[in-house]
Coordinates of C-alpha atoms in Angstrom, one line a residue:
M16 CA 100.6 110.5 85.4
A17 CA 97.4 108.8 85.3
V18 CA 97.5 105.6 86.6
G19 CA 97.0 102.6 83.8
Q20 CA 98.5 105.3 81.0
P21 CA 101.7 103.7 78.8
S22 CA 104.5 106.0 80.4
S23 CA 106.6 107.5 77.9
A24 CA 110.3 105.9 79.6
P25 CA 111.0 102.9 77.9
L26 CA 112.4 99.7 79.6
P27 CA 115.7 100.3 81.5
S28 CA 119.3 98.1 80.9
I29 CA 118.9 95.4 82.6
H30 CA 122.4 93.3 84.2
K31 CA 123.5 90.2 82.5
T32 CA 122.6 88.1 86.2
L33 CA 119.7 89.0 85.9
E34 CA 119.0 89.6 82.5
A35 CA 117.6 85.0 82.0
N36 CA 114.9 85.7 85.3
W37 CA 114.0 88.8 85.0
G38 CA 111.0 87.9 82.6
L39 CA 109.9 85.9 85.7
L40 CA 109.1 89.3 88.4
N41 CA 106.2 87.1 89.3
Q42 CA 107.1 84.0 89.9
S43 CA 107.6 84.8 93.8
F44 CA 104.3 85.0 94.5
A45 CA 103.0 83.0 91.7
P46 CA 99.7 79.5 92.9
E47 CA 102.3 76.8 94.1
G48 CA 101.3 74.3 90.8
G49 CA 100.2 78.0 89.0
T50 CA 101.2 79.7 86.3
V51 CA 104.0 82.5 86.4
T52 CA 102.3 85.6 84.5
D53 CA 104.4 87.6 82.5
V54 CA 105.8 91.1 83.1
T55 CA 102.2 93.0 83.8
E56 CA 101.5 96.8 81.9
L57 CA 101.8 98.3 85.4
Q58 CA 105.1 96.7 86.5
K59 CA 106.7 98.1 82.1
E60 CA 105.6 101.1 83.2
L61 CA 106.4 101.9 87.1
L62 CA 110.0 100.2 85.5
G63 CA 110.5 103.1 82.5
L64 CA 109.8 105.7 85.4
M65 CA 112.0 103.6 88.0
G66 CA 114.9 103.8 85.1
T67 CA 114.6 107.4 84.7
Y68 CA 115.7 107.5 88.1
R69 CA 113.3 110.0 89.1
D70 CA 111.6 110.3 92.9
V71 CA 107.6 108.1 91.8
H72 CA 105.1 108.7 94.6
F73 CA 102.8 105.6 93.2
T74 CA 99.2 106.1 95.0
N75 CA 97.0 102.7 94.3
S76 CA 99.0 100.0 95.6
S77 CA 96.3 97.9 97.3
P78 CA 97.2 94.5 99.2
L79 CA 95.1 92.6 97.5
R80 CA 95.9 93.4 93.7
E81 CA 99.0 96.2 92.6
A82 CA 101.0 95.5 95.9
K83 CA 102.9 92.1 94.0
E84 CA 103.7 93.6 91.2
V85 CA 105.0 96.5 92.6
R86 CA 107.2 94.5 95.0
S87 CA 108.4 92.6 92.6
A88 CA 109.2 95.8 90.1
Y89 CA 111.3 98.1 92.8
C90 CA 113.2 94.3 93.5
L91 CA 114.3 94.1 90.2
H92 CA 114.9 97.4 89.7
V93 CA 117.0 97.9 93.4
L94 CA 119.5 94.2 91.9
N95 CA 119.6 96.9 88.6
H96 CA 121.4 99.0 90.1
V97 CA 123.2 97.1 92.9
L98 CA 124.6 94.8 90.4
K99 CA 126.1 97.9 87.8
A100 CA 127.2 99.4 91.0
N101 CA 129.0 96.0 91.9
T102 CA 130.1 96.0 88.2
R103 CA 131.5 99.4 88.2
V104 CA 134.1 99.5 90.6
L105 CA 135.2 95.7 90.1
R106 CA 135.5 97.0 86.2
N107 CA 137.7 99.4 87.7
N108 CA 139.2 98.4 90.1
A109 CA 141.4 95.9 87.2
K110 CA 141.5 99.0 85.8
L111 CA 143.7 100.4 88.4
K112 CA 145.5 97.6 88.3
E113 CA 146.9 96.9 85.1
T114 CA 147.5 100.9 84.6
K115 CA 150.7 102.6 85.4
D116 CA 149.5 106.1 85.3
V117 CA 148.8 107.7 88.5
N118 CA 146.8 110.5 87.9
V119 CA 143.6 107.8 86.9
E120 CA 140.8 108.1 89.2
F121 CA 137.7 106.6 88.8
R122 CA 135.4 107.9 91.6
D123 CA 132.3 105.4 91.5
Q124 CA 131.9 105.1 94.6
G125 CA 129.7 106.5 98.2
I126 CA 131.6 107.3 102.2
T127 CA 129.5 104.5 103.2
R128 CA 128.9 101.2 101.1
P129 CA 124.5 100.8 102.2
K130 CA 123.3 101.9 99.0
V131 CA 119.7 101.3 99.2
L132 CA 117.4 101.9 101.8
I133 CA 113.8 99.8 101.7
L134 CA 111.4 100.8 104.3
V135 CA 108.7 98.4 105.5
P136 CA 105.8 97.9 107.8
F137 CA 105.7 94.5 109.3
R138 CA 108.4 91.3 109.1
D139 CA 106.6 89.6 106.5
G140 CA 107.2 92.5 103.9
V141 CA 111.1 91.7 104.1
L142 CA 110.4 87.2 104.0
R143 CA 108.6 88.2 100.4
V144 CA 111.7 91.1 99.2
V145 CA 113.9 88.7 99.9
Q146 CA 112.7 85.7 98.2
T147 CA 111.7 87.9 95.2
F148 CA 115.9 88.9 95.4
I149 CA 116.4 85.2 95.7
T150 CA 114.2 84.3 92.8
L151 CA 115.4 86.5 90.6
L152 CA 119.5 85.9 91.3
E153 CA 118.5 82.1 90.9
P154 CA 120.6 80.8 88.1
K155 CA 118.0 78.2 86.2
G156 CA 118.4 74.5 87.3
K157 CA 121.2 75.6 90.5
K158 CA 120.4 76.5 94.2
M159 CA 122.0 80.0 95.3
D160 CA 124.4 80.4 98.2
V161 CA 122.1 82.5 100.4
S162 CA 124.6 83.1 103.4
N163 CA 122.6 82.9 107.5
K164 CA 119.3 81.6 105.3
K165 CA 117.9 78.9 108.1
R166 CA 118.3 82.3 110.6
F167 CA 116.2 84.5 108.5
K168 CA 113.3 82.6 107.9
E169 CA 113.2 81.7 112.1
E170 CA 113.2 85.3 112.5
Y171 CA 111.2 86.3 109.9
G172 CA 109.1 83.8 108.5
E173 CA 105.9 83.1 110.5
E174 CA 106.0 80.1 112.8
P175 CA 103.4 77.0 112.7
G176 CA 100.4 77.4 114.8
E177 CA 101.2 81.2 115.3
S178 CA 98.2 82.6 112.5
P179 CA 95.4 83.0 114.5
P180 CA 92.3 81.3 113.8
K181 CA 89.9 82.7 110.4
L182 CA 88.4 85.6 111.6
H183 CA 85.6 86.6 109.8
R184 CA 88.0 89.8 108.5
P185 CA 88.0 91.5 105.2
D186 CA 89.9 90.3 102.5
D187 CA 92.0 93.6 102.4
Y188 CA 93.0 93.1 106.4
H189 CA 93.9 89.6 105.6
A190 CA 97.0 90.5 102.8
I191 CA 97.9 93.2 105.5
F192 CA 97.8 91.4 109.0
S193 CA 99.8 88.1 106.8
G194 CA 102.6 85.7 107.7
N195 CA 104.6 87.9 110.5
T196 CA 104.0 91.4 111.8
D197 CA 106.2 91.8 113.8
D198 CA 106.9 96.2 112.8
H199 CA 110.8 96.5 115.6
F200 CA 113.2 94.4 112.4
R201 CA 116.3 95.8 110.2
I202 CA 119.4 93.9 108.6
G203 CA 121.8 94.2 106.2
V204 CA 122.1 91.9 102.9
S205 CA 125.0 92.1 101.0
I206 CA 124.7 90.3 97.0
M207 CA 127.1 89.1 94.5
K208 CA 127.5 87.7 91.5
R209 CA 125.5 84.5 92.6
S210 CA 125.8 84.2 96.1
M211 CA 123.8 86.9 98.4
R212 CA 124.5 87.6 102.7
L213 CA 121.9 87.8 104.9
Y214 CA 122.4 90.0 107.8
S215 CA 125.7 91.2 106.7
P216 CA 126.9 94.5 109.3
F217 CA 125.0 97.5 108.0
Y218 CA 128.3 99.0 106.5
S219 CA 129.6 95.9 105.0
S220 CA 126.4 95.7 103.3
D221 CA 124.7 97.0 99.9
I222 CA 120.8 96.7 101.1
I223 CA 119.4 97.8 104.2
I224 CA 115.2 97.2 104.9
A225 CA 114.3 97.9 108.2
S226 CA 111.3 99.3 109.6
P227 CA 111.1 103.3 110.4
L228 CA 111.0 102.1 114.5
G229 CA 114.0 99.3 113.6
L230 CA 116.1 102.2 112.4
R231 CA 115.2 104.9 114.8
T232 CA 116.5 102.2 118.1
V233 CA 120.1 102.5 116.1
L234 CA 120.3 106.2 115.0
G235 CA 119.1 107.1 118.4
A236 CA 117.9 110.8 119.2
D237 CA 120.7 113.9 120.0
G238 CA 122.5 113.9 123.6
E239 CA 122.3 110.9 123.3
K240 CA 126.2 108.7 123.5
K241 CA 125.5 105.7 122.0
R242 CA 124.0 105.9 118.4
D243 CA 124.6 105.7 114.7
F244 CA 123.8 107.3 111.2
D245 CA 126.3 107.3 109.0
F246 CA 125.5 104.2 107.6
L247 CA 122.8 105.8 105.4
S248 CA 125.0 108.6 104.7
S249 CA 125.1 107.8 101.3
I250 CA 122.0 106.3 100.4
E251 CA 121.4 106.1 96.1
L252 CA 117.8 104.5 96.2
L253 CA 115.1 104.8 99.3
I254 CA 112.2 102.8 98.9
V255 CA 108.9 103.2 101.1
D256 CA 106.3 100.6 100.8
Q257 CA 103.0 100.2 102.7
A258 CA 104.4 103.9 102.8
D259 CA 99.9 104.0 104.1
V260 CA 100.2 101.7 106.7
F261 CA 103.3 103.3 109.2
L262 CA 100.5 106.1 109.0
M263 CA 98.9 103.5 111.4
Q264 CA 101.9 103.1 112.9
N265 CA 104.2 106.1 114.1
W266 CA 104.8 108.1 111.5
E267 CA 107.8 110.1 114.1
H268 CA 109.7 107.4 113.4
L269 CA 109.1 107.7 109.9
L270 CA 109.7 111.2 109.5
H271 CA 112.6 110.7 112.2
V272 CA 114.9 108.2 109.8
L273 CA 114.0 110.8 106.8
K274 CA 115.7 112.9 108.7
Y275 CA 119.2 111.1 109.0
L276 CA 119.8 110.6 105.4
N277 CA 122.5 111.5 103.0
L278 CA 123.5 113.7 106.3
Q279 CA 128.0 113.9 105.7
P280 CA 129.6 111.0 108.5
L281 CA 130.7 111.4 111.8
D282 CA 133.5 109.0 110.9
S283 CA 135.7 108.3 107.0
H284 CA 135.1 104.2 107.6
G285 CA 138.6 103.8 105.8
V286 CA 137.2 104.8 103.5
D287 CA 139.5 105.1 100.1
F288 CA 138.7 108.8 99.7
S289 CA 140.3 109.1 95.7
R290 CA 137.2 106.5 94.6
V291 CA 134.9 108.9 96.3
R292 CA 132.3 110.6 93.7
M293 CA 132.3 114.7 93.9
W294 CA 128.7 114.8 95.3
N295 CA 129.2 112.9 97.9
L296 CA 132.1 114.5 99.1
N297 CA 130.2 118.0 98.1
N298 CA 127.3 116.9 100.3
W299 CA 124.8 117.2 97.7
A300 CA 124.2 113.1 98.1
A301 CA 120.9 113.7 98.9
H302 CA 119.9 115.7 94.7
Y303 CA 121.2 112.5 93.6
R304 CA 118.9 109.9 95.5
Q305 CA 115.7 108.4 94.0
T306 CA 113.3 108.2 96.3
L307 CA 109.8 106.0 95.3
V308 CA 107.1 106.1 97.7
F309 CA 104.3 103.6 97.1
S310 CA 100.9 103.5 99.1
A311 CA 97.2 102.1 98.7
I312 CA 96.0 105.8 99.3
Q313 CA 96.3 109.5 98.0
E314 CA 97.4 111.3 101.7
P315 CA 98.3 115.1 102.3
Q316 CA 100.9 113.5 105.1
I317 CA 102.8 110.5 102.2
T318 CA 102.5 113.6 99.8
N319 CA 104.7 115.2 101.9
I320 CA 107.6 113.2 101.9
L321 CA 108.3 113.9 98.5
T322 CA 107.5 117.9 98.8
K323 CA 109.8 118.5 102.0
H324 CA 112.0 115.5 102.2
C325 CA 112.8 115.1 98.6
H326 CA 115.6 116.5 96.2
N327 CA 116.5 114.4 93.4
Y328 CA 117.8 117.3 90.3
R329 CA 115.9 114.9 88.2
G330 CA 112.2 116.1 89.1
Q331 CA 109.4 114.0 90.8
V332 CA 106.5 111.7 88.8
C333 CA 102.8 111.0 91.2
S334 CA 100.5 109.2 90.2
K335 CA 97.0 109.9 90.5
T336 CA 93.9 107.5 91.3
I337 CA 90.6 109.4 89.6
P338 CA 87.4 107.5 92.2
K339 CA 84.8 107.5 89.8
V340 CA 82.7 106.4 92.0
G341 CA 82.9 106.7 96.0
S342 CA 83.0 103.8 98.5
I343 CA 79.4 105.1 99.6
C344 CA 78.0 102.9 96.9
Q345 CA 79.3 100.3 99.1
V346 CA 77.1 101.4 101.7
L347 CA 74.4 98.1 102.4
V348 CA 71.9 99.6 105.3
Q349 CA 69.6 101.8 104.5
L350 CA 70.9 105.3 106.2
P351 CA 71.3 108.8 105.8
H352 CA 74.1 110.5 104.9
V353 CA 74.8 113.9 105.7
F354 CA 78.2 115.7 105.0
Q355 CA 78.5 119.0 106.7
M356 CA 81.7 121.3 105.8
F357 CA 83.2 123.8 108.6
H358 CA 85.4 126.4 107.6
S359 CA 89.8 126.0 108.1
D360 CA 91.9 127.7 107.4
S361 CA 94.5 124.7 107.0
F362 CA 95.1 121.3 107.0
M363 CA 96.3 120.9 110.1
D364 CA 93.7 122.6 111.8
Q365 CA 92.4 121.3 114.5
D366 CA 90.3 124.0 116.7
A367 CA 88.5 124.5 113.7
R368 CA 87.0 121.5 113.3
F369 CA 86.7 120.4 117.5
Q370 CA 85.0 124.2 118.1
F371 CA 82.6 123.2 115.5
F372 CA 82.0 119.2 117.0
V373 CA 81.5 120.6 120.1
D374 CA 79.3 123.8 119.3
K375 CA 77.2 122.2 116.4
I376 CA 77.0 118.7 116.1
L377 CA 77.2 117.3 119.4
P378 CA 73.8 119.1 121.0
Q379 CA 72.6 117.9 118.7
Y380 CA 72.9 114.4 120.2
R381 CA 72.9 114.8 124.2
D382 CA 69.7 114.3 124.5
S383 CA 68.7 110.9 125.8
V384 CA 66.6 110.2 122.4
M385 CA 70.3 110.3 120.4
S386 CA 71.1 107.5 122.9
H387 CA 74.3 104.7 121.0
T388 CA 76.3 107.6 119.2
F389 CA 79.0 105.7 117.5
I390 CA 81.9 108.9 116.8
Y391 CA 84.7 107.9 114.4
V392 CA 87.7 109.5 115.1
P393 CA 90.9 109.7 112.1
S394 CA 93.6 111.2 114.8
Y395 CA 94.5 109.7 118.8
F396 CA 95.4 113.7 119.1
D397 CA 91.4 113.9 118.9
F398 CA 90.5 110.7 120.3
V399 CA 92.4 111.9 123.4
R400 CA 91.1 115.7 123.3
L401 CA 88.0 114.1 122.8
R402 CA 87.4 112.3 125.0
N403 CA 88.9 115.0 128.1
Y404 CA 86.0 117.1 127.1
L405 CA 83.6 114.0 127.7
K406 CA 84.9 113.2 130.6
K407 CA 85.0 117.1 131.5
E408 CA 81.3 118.1 130.9
D409 CA 80.5 114.3 132.4
I410 CA 78.9 112.5 129.8
S411 CA 77.9 109.1 129.2
F412 CA 80.4 107.3 127.1
A413 CA 82.8 104.4 126.5
S414 CA 85.8 104.6 124.5
V415 CA 87.9 102.0 122.6
S416 CA 91.6 103.1 121.3
E417 CA 94.9 100.6 120.0
Y418 CA 95.8 101.4 124.0
S419 CA 92.9 99.6 124.8
Q420 CA 93.1 96.3 126.9
R421 CA 91.1 93.6 125.9
S422 CA 89.1 93.7 128.7
E423 CA 87.9 97.0 128.3
V424 CA 87.5 96.9 125.0
S425 CA 84.7 94.2 126.0
R426 CA 83.0 96.5 128.7
A427 CA 83.0 98.8 126.0
R428 CA 81.0 96.9 123.5
H429 CA 79.1 95.5 126.0
Y430 CA 76.9 98.8 127.6
F431 CA 76.9 100.8 124.6
Q432 CA 75.1 97.7 122.8
K433 CA 73.3 97.5 126.3
G434 CA 72.3 101.5 125.9
E435 CA 73.8 101.6 129.2
K436 CA 76.8 104.3 128.1
Q437 CA 74.9 107.2 125.2
F438 CA 78.0 108.0 123.4
M439 CA 81.4 105.8 122.1
L440 CA 84.3 107.3 120.6
F441 CA 86.3 104.6 118.7
S442 CA 89.9 105.6 117.0
E443 CA 90.4 104.3 113.3
R444 CA 93.9 103.2 114.3
F445 CA 92.0 100.2 116.6
H446 CA 89.6 99.4 113.9
F447 CA 92.5 99.1 110.7
Y448 CA 94.5 96.9 113.5
K449 CA 91.2 95.0 114.6
R450 CA 88.1 94.8 112.6
Y451 CA 85.7 94.4 115.3
T452 CA 81.8 95.4 114.5
I453 CA 80.7 96.9 117.2
K454 CA 76.8 96.9 118.0
G455 CA 73.9 98.7 118.8
I456 CA 74.6 101.7 117.0
H457 CA 71.9 103.8 115.6
N458 CA 73.6 107.3 115.5
L459 CA 77.3 107.6 113.2
I460 CA 79.6 110.5 113.6
F461 CA 82.5 111.0 111.4
Y462 CA 84.9 114.0 113.3
G463 CA 86.6 113.2 110.6
L464 CA 87.0 111.5 107.3
P465 CA 88.0 107.7 107.2
T466 CA 92.2 107.6 106.1
Y467 CA 90.7 104.6 103.7
P468 CA 88.0 104.8 102.2
H469 CA 86.2 101.7 102.5
F470 CA 86.8 102.0 106.2
Y471 CA 83.6 104.5 105.4
S472 CA 81.2 101.7 104.1
E473 CA 82.6 99.3 106.7
V474 CA 82.1 100.8 109.8
C475 CA 78.3 102.4 108.5
N476 CA 77.3 98.9 107.5
M477 CA 78.3 97.5 111.4
L478 CA 74.6 99.0 111.8
Q479 CA 73.0 96.7 110.3
A480 CA 74.6 93.9 113.0
G481 CA 72.2 95.5 115.0
V482 CA 69.1 95.6 113.5
R483 CA 69.6 91.7 112.8
E484 CA 69.9 91.1 116.4
G485 CA 67.6 93.2 118.0
G486 CA 64.5 92.3 115.0
G487 CA 62.9 96.3 116.0
S488 CA 63.1 98.7 113.4
V489 CA 65.5 101.6 114.0
S490 CA 66.0 104.5 112.4
F491 CA 69.5 105.4 111.9
T492 CA 71.3 108.4 111.6
C493 CA 75.1 109.5 110.2
T494 CA 76.8 112.7 110.2
A495 CA 79.8 113.2 108.9
L496 CA 82.4 116.4 108.7
Y497 CA 84.7 117.8 106.3
S498 CA 86.7 121.0 105.1
R499 CA 88.2 122.1 102.2
Y500 CA 91.6 120.1 102.9
D501 CA 89.6 116.4 103.2
M502 CA 89.4 116.9 98.9
H503 CA 90.8 113.8 98.2
R504 CA 89.5 111.7 101.5
L505 CA 86.4 113.0 100.5
A506 CA 87.2 112.0 96.6
A507 CA 87.2 108.8 97.1
I508 CA 84.2 108.2 99.6
T509 CA 81.7 110.2 96.8
G510 CA 83.2 109.7 94.3
V511 CA 85.3 112.7 92.3
D512 CA 82.4 114.8 90.8
R513 CA 80.4 114.6 93.7
A514 CA 83.1 116.1 96.1
A515 CA 84.4 119.1 93.3
Q516 CA 80.4 119.7 93.4
M517 CA 80.0 119.3 97.5
L518 CA 83.1 122.2 97.9
Q519 CA 82.4 124.2 95.5
S520 CA 79.0 124.6 96.3
K521 CA 77.0 127.4 98.5
K522 CA 75.8 124.9 100.7
T523 CA 77.7 123.8 103.7
V524 CA 75.1 120.7 103.8
H525 CA 74.4 117.9 101.6
L526 CA 72.9 115.2 102.1
F527 CA 73.0 111.1 100.8
I528 CA 71.1 108.5 101.0
T529 CA 72.4 104.8 100.7
G530 CA 70.7 101.3 100.7
E531 CA 67.6 102.9 98.2
E532 CA 67.6 102.6 93.9
K533 CA 69.5 105.8 93.5
N534 CA 71.6 107.7 96.1
T535 CA 70.2 112.1 96.1

């Protein structure tokens, strides 16, 4: 599916409870006093695809643009699914009361009640999802009964004065980190026709909204006595929102949660087995589960969720974003960019990258003339490996990662800017969470291409900061390492046509120059 092209799937039928409000899908994020935009083409396209109950992987959910529309669309789909399922159960309950035929049976339930699992990275995401639920369910002119609303606002809202001072950060940073950014939470939600209960016990909930970390502490690990995962046995709809942010948290937590979805429960939890669907009893629930994954980028680890952990018999649909112009066009500083390709046998072959860097790249920068060299490292495992190597070789360097104390960061920045340390080792996650401008960079090395394409231009543009303060003329260099398995990241930085040429070329070194009238 190409983004922006109309989907052939028609809009699904909407439950009567949602009929009055579903057109106001975008009300929850309309500016106060502003007009509510109609359901967008993107939302219609997504709703049509969701209504087919195939798995969907949408890779263009930018926090600045599409993310709000995407959230509203999946919230409508979730409520539509839950209300239809609950209505079916109530209708069948009434039929069973009326009939005298003992052989009549209605298999309309899972073994446990929770039907939907929504995974979001921060508490603010839960707040926005619940606000959208209320907007869609609330009758016109009436207030909907929401249990535990006060407690919810206290625990998931942002306290007055809690937000940090307005720092100079990119817009996407403010979009991702607005509101409550705690990443350890889980909450059950039960939906009635005209009311909603927050903090319902998991086994009495229709929907569970959680972070992977929040769920992992309940799921536990093999050998632990106190653990529970039965509530995930009958999940019919899984939503992974902002999947790219999970990459910047701890991806292992997400994989751990996926491992425990749709397993046969260890306890019956008081279920009436005569009402349980056969595919739940036969341990086929995973084949009937719909998974919706939304991310801002195309990334093999995210795609792997659908190829390895999703078994929907209806199939799947993936969007493809084709970047005609790469983020290198956002680099403002005059800079030669040397892209060096190395041979690698697989996407996970970290040894080949390390050996190429140690043998071919690092020796060029060992001379004191090449001081002020900044090494950007996307993977924390690679960061640790490089740090250990530089220590062993007794190379003068400072390092900054997401685990560095504030005082360590200040010292490292100072030593690097003054040239007292020749190298700075810098982790991508630190940049994601802090977006500090590092001054004093003369030589830039991308040990791996950034996960987010705009990080490439952001880091390159840091070179300007040193020029503004120093005043003197400095010649800059930039070297980026890539392999044939970096196609998506390379295309997002250089543009898809250039990336294809670079990967097909017999040459392993390619030069681009920014800051002039044309990139070459």
